[in-house]
Coordinates of C-alpha atoms and ligand atoms in Angstrom, one line a residue:
X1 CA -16.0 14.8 -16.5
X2 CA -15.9 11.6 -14.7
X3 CA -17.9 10.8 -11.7
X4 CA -18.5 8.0 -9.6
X5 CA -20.2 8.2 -6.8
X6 CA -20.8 5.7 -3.7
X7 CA -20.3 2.7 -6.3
X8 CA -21.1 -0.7 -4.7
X9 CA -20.4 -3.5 -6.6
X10 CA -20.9 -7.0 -5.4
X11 CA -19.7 -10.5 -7.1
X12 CA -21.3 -13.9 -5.1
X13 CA -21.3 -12.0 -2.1
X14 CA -18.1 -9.8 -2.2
X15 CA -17.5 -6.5 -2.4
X16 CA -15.2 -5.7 -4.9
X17 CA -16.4 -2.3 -5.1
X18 CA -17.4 -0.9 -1.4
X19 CA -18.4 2.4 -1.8
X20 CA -16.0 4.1 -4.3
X21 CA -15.6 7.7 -5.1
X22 CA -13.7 9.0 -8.3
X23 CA -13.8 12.2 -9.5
X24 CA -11.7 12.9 -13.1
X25 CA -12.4 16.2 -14.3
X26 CA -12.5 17.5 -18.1
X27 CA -8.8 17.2 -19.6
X28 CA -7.6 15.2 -16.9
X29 CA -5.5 12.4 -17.1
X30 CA -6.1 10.3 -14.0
X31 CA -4.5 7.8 -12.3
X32 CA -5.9 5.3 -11.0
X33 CA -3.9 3.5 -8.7
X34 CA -4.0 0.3 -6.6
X35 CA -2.7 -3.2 -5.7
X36 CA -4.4 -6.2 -7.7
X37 CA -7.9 -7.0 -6.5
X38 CA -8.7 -3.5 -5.9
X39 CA -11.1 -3.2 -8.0
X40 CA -9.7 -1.0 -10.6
X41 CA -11.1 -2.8 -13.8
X42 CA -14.5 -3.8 -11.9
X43 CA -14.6 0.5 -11.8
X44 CA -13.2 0.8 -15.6
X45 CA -15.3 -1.6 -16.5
X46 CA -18.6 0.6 -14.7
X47 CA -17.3 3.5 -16.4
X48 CA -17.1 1.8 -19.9
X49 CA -20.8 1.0 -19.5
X50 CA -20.4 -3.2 -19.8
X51 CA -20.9 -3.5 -15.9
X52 CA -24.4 -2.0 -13.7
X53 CA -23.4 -1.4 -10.5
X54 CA -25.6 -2.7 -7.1
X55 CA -26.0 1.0 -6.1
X56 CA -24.2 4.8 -6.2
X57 CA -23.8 6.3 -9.7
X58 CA -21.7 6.6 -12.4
X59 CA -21.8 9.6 -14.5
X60 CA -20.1 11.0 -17.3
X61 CA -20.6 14.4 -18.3
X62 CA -23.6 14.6 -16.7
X63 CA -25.4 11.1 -18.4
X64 CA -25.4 7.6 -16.8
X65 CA -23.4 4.9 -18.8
X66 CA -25.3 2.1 -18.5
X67 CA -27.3 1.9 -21.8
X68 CA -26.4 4.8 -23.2
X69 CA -24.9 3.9 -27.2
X70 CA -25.0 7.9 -27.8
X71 CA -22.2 8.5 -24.8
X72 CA -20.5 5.4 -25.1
X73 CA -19.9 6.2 -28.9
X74 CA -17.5 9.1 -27.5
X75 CA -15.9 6.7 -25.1
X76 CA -13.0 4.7 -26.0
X77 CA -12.0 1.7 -23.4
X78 CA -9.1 -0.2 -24.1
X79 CA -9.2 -3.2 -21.4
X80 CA -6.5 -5.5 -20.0
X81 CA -8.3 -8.8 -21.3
X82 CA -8.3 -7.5 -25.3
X83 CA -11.2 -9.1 -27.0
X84 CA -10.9 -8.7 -30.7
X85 CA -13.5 -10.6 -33.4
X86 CA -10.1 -13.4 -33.5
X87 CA -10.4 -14.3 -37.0
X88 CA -10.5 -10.5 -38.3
X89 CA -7.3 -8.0 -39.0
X90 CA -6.7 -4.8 -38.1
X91 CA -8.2 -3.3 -41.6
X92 CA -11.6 -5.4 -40.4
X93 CA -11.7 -4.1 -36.8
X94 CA -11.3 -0.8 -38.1
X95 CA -14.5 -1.0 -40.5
X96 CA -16.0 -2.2 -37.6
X97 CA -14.8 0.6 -35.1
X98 CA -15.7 3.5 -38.0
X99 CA -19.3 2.1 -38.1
X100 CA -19.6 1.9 -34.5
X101 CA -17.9 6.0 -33.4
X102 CA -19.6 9.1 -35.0
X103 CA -16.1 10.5 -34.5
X104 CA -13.6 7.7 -36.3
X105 CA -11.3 9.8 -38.7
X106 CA -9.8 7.7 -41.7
X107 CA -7.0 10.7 -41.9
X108 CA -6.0 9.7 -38.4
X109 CA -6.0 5.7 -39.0
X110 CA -3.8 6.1 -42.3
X111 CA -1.4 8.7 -40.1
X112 CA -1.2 6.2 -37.0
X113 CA 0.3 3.4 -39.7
X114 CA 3.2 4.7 -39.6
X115 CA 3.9 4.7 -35.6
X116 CA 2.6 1.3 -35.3
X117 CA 4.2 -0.3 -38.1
X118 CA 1.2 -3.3 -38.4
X119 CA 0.5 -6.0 -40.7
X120 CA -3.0 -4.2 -41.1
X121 CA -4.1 -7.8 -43.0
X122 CA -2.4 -10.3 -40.3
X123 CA -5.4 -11.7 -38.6
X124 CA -5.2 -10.2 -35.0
X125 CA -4.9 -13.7 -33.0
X126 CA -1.2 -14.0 -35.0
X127 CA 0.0 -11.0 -33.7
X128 CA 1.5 -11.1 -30.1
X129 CA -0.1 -9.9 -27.1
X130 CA 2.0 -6.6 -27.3
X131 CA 1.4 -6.1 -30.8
X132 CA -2.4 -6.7 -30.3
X133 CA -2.1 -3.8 -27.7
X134 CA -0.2 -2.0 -29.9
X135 CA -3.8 -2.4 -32.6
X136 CA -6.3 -1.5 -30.1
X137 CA -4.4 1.5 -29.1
X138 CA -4.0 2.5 -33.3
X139 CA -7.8 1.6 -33.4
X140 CA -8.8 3.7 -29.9
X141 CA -6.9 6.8 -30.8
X142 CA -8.7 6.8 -34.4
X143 CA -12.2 7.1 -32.7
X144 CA -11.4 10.4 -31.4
X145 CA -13.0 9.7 -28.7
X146 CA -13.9 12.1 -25.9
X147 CA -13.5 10.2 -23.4
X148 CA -10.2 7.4 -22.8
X149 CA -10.2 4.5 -20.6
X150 CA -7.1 2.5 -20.5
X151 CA -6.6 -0.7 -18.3
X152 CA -3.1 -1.1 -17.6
X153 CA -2.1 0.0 -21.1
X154 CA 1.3 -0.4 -21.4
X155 CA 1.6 -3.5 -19.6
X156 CA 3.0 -6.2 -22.0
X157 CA 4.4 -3.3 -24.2
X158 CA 8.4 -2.8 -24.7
X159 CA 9.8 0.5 -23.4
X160 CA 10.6 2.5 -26.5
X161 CA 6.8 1.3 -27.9
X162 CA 5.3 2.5 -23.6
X163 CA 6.8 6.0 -24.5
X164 CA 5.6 5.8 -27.9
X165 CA 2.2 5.4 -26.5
X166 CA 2.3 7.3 -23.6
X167 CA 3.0 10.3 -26.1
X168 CA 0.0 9.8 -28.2
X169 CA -2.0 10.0 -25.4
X170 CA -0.5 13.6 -23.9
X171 CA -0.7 14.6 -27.7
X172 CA -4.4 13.8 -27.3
X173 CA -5.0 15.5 -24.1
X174 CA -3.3 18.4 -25.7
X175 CA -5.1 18.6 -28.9
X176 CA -8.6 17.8 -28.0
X177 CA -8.9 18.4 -24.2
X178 CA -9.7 14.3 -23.8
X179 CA -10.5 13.3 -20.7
X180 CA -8.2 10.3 -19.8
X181 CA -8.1 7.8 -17.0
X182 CA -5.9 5.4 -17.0
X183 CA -4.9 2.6 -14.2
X184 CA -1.8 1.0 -12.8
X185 CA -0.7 -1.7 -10.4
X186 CA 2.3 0.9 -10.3
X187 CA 2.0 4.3 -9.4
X188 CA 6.3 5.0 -10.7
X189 CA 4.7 4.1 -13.9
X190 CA 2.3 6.8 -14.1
X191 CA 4.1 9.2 -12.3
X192 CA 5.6 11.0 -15.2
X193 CA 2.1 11.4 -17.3
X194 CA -0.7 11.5 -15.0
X195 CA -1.7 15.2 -13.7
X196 CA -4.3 13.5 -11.1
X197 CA -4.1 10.6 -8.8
X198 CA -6.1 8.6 -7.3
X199 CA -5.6 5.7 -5.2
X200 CA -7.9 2.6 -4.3
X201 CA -7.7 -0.4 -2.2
X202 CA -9.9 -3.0 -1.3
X203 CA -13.0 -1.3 -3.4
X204 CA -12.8 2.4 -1.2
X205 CA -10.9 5.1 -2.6
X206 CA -8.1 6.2 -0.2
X207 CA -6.5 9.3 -1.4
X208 CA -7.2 11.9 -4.8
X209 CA -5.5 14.8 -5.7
X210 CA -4.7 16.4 -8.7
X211 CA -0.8 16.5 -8.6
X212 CA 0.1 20.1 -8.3
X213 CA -2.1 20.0 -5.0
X214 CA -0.3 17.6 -3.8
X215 CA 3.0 19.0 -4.6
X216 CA 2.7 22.5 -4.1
X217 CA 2.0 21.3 -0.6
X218 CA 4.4 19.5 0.7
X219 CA 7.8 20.2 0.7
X220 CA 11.5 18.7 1.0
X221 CA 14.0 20.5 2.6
X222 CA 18.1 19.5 3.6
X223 CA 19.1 21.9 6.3
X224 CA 22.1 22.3 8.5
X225 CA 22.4 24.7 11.5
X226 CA 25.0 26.1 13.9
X227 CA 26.0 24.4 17.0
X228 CA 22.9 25.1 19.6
X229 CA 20.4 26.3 15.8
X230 CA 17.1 24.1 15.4
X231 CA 14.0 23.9 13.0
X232 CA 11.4 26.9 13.7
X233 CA 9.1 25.3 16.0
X234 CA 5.8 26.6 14.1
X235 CA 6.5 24.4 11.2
X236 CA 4.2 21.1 10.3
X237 CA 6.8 17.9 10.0
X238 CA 5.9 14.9 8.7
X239 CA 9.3 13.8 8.7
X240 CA 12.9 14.1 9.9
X241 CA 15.6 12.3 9.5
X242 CA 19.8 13.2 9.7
X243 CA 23.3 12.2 8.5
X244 CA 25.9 14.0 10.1
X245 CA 24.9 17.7 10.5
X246 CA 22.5 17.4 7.4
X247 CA 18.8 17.3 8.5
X248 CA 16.5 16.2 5.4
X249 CA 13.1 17.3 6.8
X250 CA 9.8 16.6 5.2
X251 CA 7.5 19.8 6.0
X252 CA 3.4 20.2 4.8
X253 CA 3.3 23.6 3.8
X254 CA 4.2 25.8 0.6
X255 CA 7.5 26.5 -0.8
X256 CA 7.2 30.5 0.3
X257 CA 5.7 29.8 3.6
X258 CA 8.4 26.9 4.4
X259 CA 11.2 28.7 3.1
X260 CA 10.4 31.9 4.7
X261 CA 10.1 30.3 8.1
X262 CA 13.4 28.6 7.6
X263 CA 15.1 31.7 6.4
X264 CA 14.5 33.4 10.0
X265 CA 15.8 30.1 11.6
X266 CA 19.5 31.3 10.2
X267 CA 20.9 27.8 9.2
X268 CA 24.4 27.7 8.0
X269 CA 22.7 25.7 4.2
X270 CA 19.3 24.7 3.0
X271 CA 18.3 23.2 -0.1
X272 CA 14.3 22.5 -1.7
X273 CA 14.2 19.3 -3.4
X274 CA 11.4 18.6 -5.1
X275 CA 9.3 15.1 -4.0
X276 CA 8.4 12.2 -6.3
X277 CA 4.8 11.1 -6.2
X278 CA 6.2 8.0 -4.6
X279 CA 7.4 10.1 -1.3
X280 CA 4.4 12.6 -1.9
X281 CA 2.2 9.3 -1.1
X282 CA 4.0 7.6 1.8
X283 CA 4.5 10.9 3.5
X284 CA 0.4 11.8 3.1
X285 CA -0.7 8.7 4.0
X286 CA 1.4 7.9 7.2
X287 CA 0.9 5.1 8.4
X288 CA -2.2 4.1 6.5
X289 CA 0.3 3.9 3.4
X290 CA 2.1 1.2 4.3
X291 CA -0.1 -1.5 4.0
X292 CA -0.4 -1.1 0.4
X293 CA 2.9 0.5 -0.4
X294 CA 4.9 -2.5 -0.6
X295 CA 2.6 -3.5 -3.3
X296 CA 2.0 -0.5 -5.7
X297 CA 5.6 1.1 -5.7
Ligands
ADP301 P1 -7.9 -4.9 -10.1 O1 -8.2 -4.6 -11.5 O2 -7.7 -3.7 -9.3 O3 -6.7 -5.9 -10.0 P2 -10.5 -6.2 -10.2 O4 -11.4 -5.0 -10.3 O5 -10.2 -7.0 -11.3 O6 -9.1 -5.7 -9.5 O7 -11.1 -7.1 -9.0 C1 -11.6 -6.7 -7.8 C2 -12.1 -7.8 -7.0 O8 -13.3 -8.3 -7.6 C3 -11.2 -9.0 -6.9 O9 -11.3 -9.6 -5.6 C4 -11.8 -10.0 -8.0 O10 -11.5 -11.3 -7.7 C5 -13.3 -9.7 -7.9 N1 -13.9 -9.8 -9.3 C6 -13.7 -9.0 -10.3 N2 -14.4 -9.3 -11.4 C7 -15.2 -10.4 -11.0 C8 -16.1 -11.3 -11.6 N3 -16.6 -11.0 -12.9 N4 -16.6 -12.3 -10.9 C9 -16.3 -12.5 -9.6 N5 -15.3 -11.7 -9.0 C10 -14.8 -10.7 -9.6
MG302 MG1 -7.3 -5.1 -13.3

């Protein structure tokens, strides 16, 4: 599990990180979501032990990260600024990675060659950007790691290679119950992967859920009445708006306890639809969404 509490972080004077609060529990994988400038790497970078933060804590399972080689050998970070050892290959970072994590598997490596399709003896400053992503993700995933932090992961990758990698890392989840948190200027982008979500701005965590939360309580509904019929007046809306006779209503509240209310209401049709994150958020967050909406959607 992944804990930070109260984090305050402070470069010459300003608070990229004012008091943050992420929680990403075991087999998780999290989203972490918010505009540039955030502060979403100054929190990776906390959680991947390179940063010591002014005050609060940062925990994982239990332990402190700062200075801790044992725990950080069962972390794996992949950050959005690669740094590779520019003169070495693939095969080299690898001998260095397997040195560095109790848990590097050599069966895993030689399988992983053949998704990413590598010059393992190019040196890694003449591959492109995309393909050295494409080598920190082959070299992360064969650490076996516990624990994945990924910093905008797939940005720079090409769509077929995003799903490509996107699968590995639900295959990892899967297999080992790994712990992933992962971050996005975009929230479409994690929307069909991430089964948590939480969203930052400005350094102060705004809203986290773990999805089904979120969706099992809130609910989309198109509804049409008789002449003189109306919504059930004991019903939560968020949101209402019509075409013609068709009401699309947005209504916080289960499925059964919506539809059940609406049954007795005898409209002439209804339908559920189910929400996207995207509406999920905007509808949750009222008004205080739209200040950062036009910049993470
Ligand atoms: P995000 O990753 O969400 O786009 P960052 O965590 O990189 O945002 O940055 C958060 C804020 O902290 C920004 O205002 C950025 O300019 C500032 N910042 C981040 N790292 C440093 C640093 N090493 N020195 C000074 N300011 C920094
Ligand atoms: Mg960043």
């Amino acid at each position: 599990m992944i804990k930070a509490q109260n984090v305050v972080k402070t470069f010459d004077g300003h608070r990229a990180l004012d008091g943050l609060n992420i929680t990403v529990p075991k087999g998780a994988i999290y989203g972490l979501v918010g505009p540039n400038g955030a502060g979403k790497s100054t929190i990776i970078r906390h959680l991947a032990g390179i940063y010591r933060q002014d005050s609060g804590e940062v925990m994982i399972d239990g332990e402190k990260v700062f200075e801790n080689p044992a725990l950080k050998g069962r972390i794996a970070y992949i950050p959005d600024d690669l740094y590779f050892f520019l003169q070495a290959n693939i095969r080299d970072m690898m001998r260095f990675y397997r040195g560095v994590y109790p848990n590097f598997s050599m069966e895993r490596y030689n399988k992983l060659r053949d998704v990413f399709e590598l010059d393992e003896k190019r040196s890694m400053r003449h591959l492109s950007k995309g393909m050295q992503k494409q080598a920190a993700f082959w070299l992360a995933m064969s650490c076996c790691p516990d624990v994945l932090i990924l910093d905008e992961p797939v940005d720079g990758l090409d769509p077929v290679m995003r799903r490509q990698v996107w699968s590995l890392v639900m295959g990892e989840v899967t297999e080992r119950g790994t712990t992933v948190l992962v971050s996005s200027h975009n929230l479409r982008e994690l929307e069909d992967v991430c089964d948590h979500v939480g969203i930052i701005h400005k350094g102060k965590t705004v809203l986290e859920h773990s999805l089904s939360e979120l969706q099992d309580n809130i609910v989309k509904v198109q509804i049409v009445y008789p002449e003189g019929g109306d919504l059930p007046e004991n019903l939560n809306v968020l949101h209402e708006a019509q075409s013609g006779r068709v009401r699309t209503v947005i209504i916080r509240g289960t499925m059964d306890e919506v539809e059940t209310a609406l049954k007795a209401s005898n409209p002439v049709f209804y339908d559920m639809i189910p929400l996207t994150l995207e509406e999920i958020f905007i509808y949750e967050m009222g008004g205080a969404a739209y200040e950062i909406k036009d910049v993470i959607l």
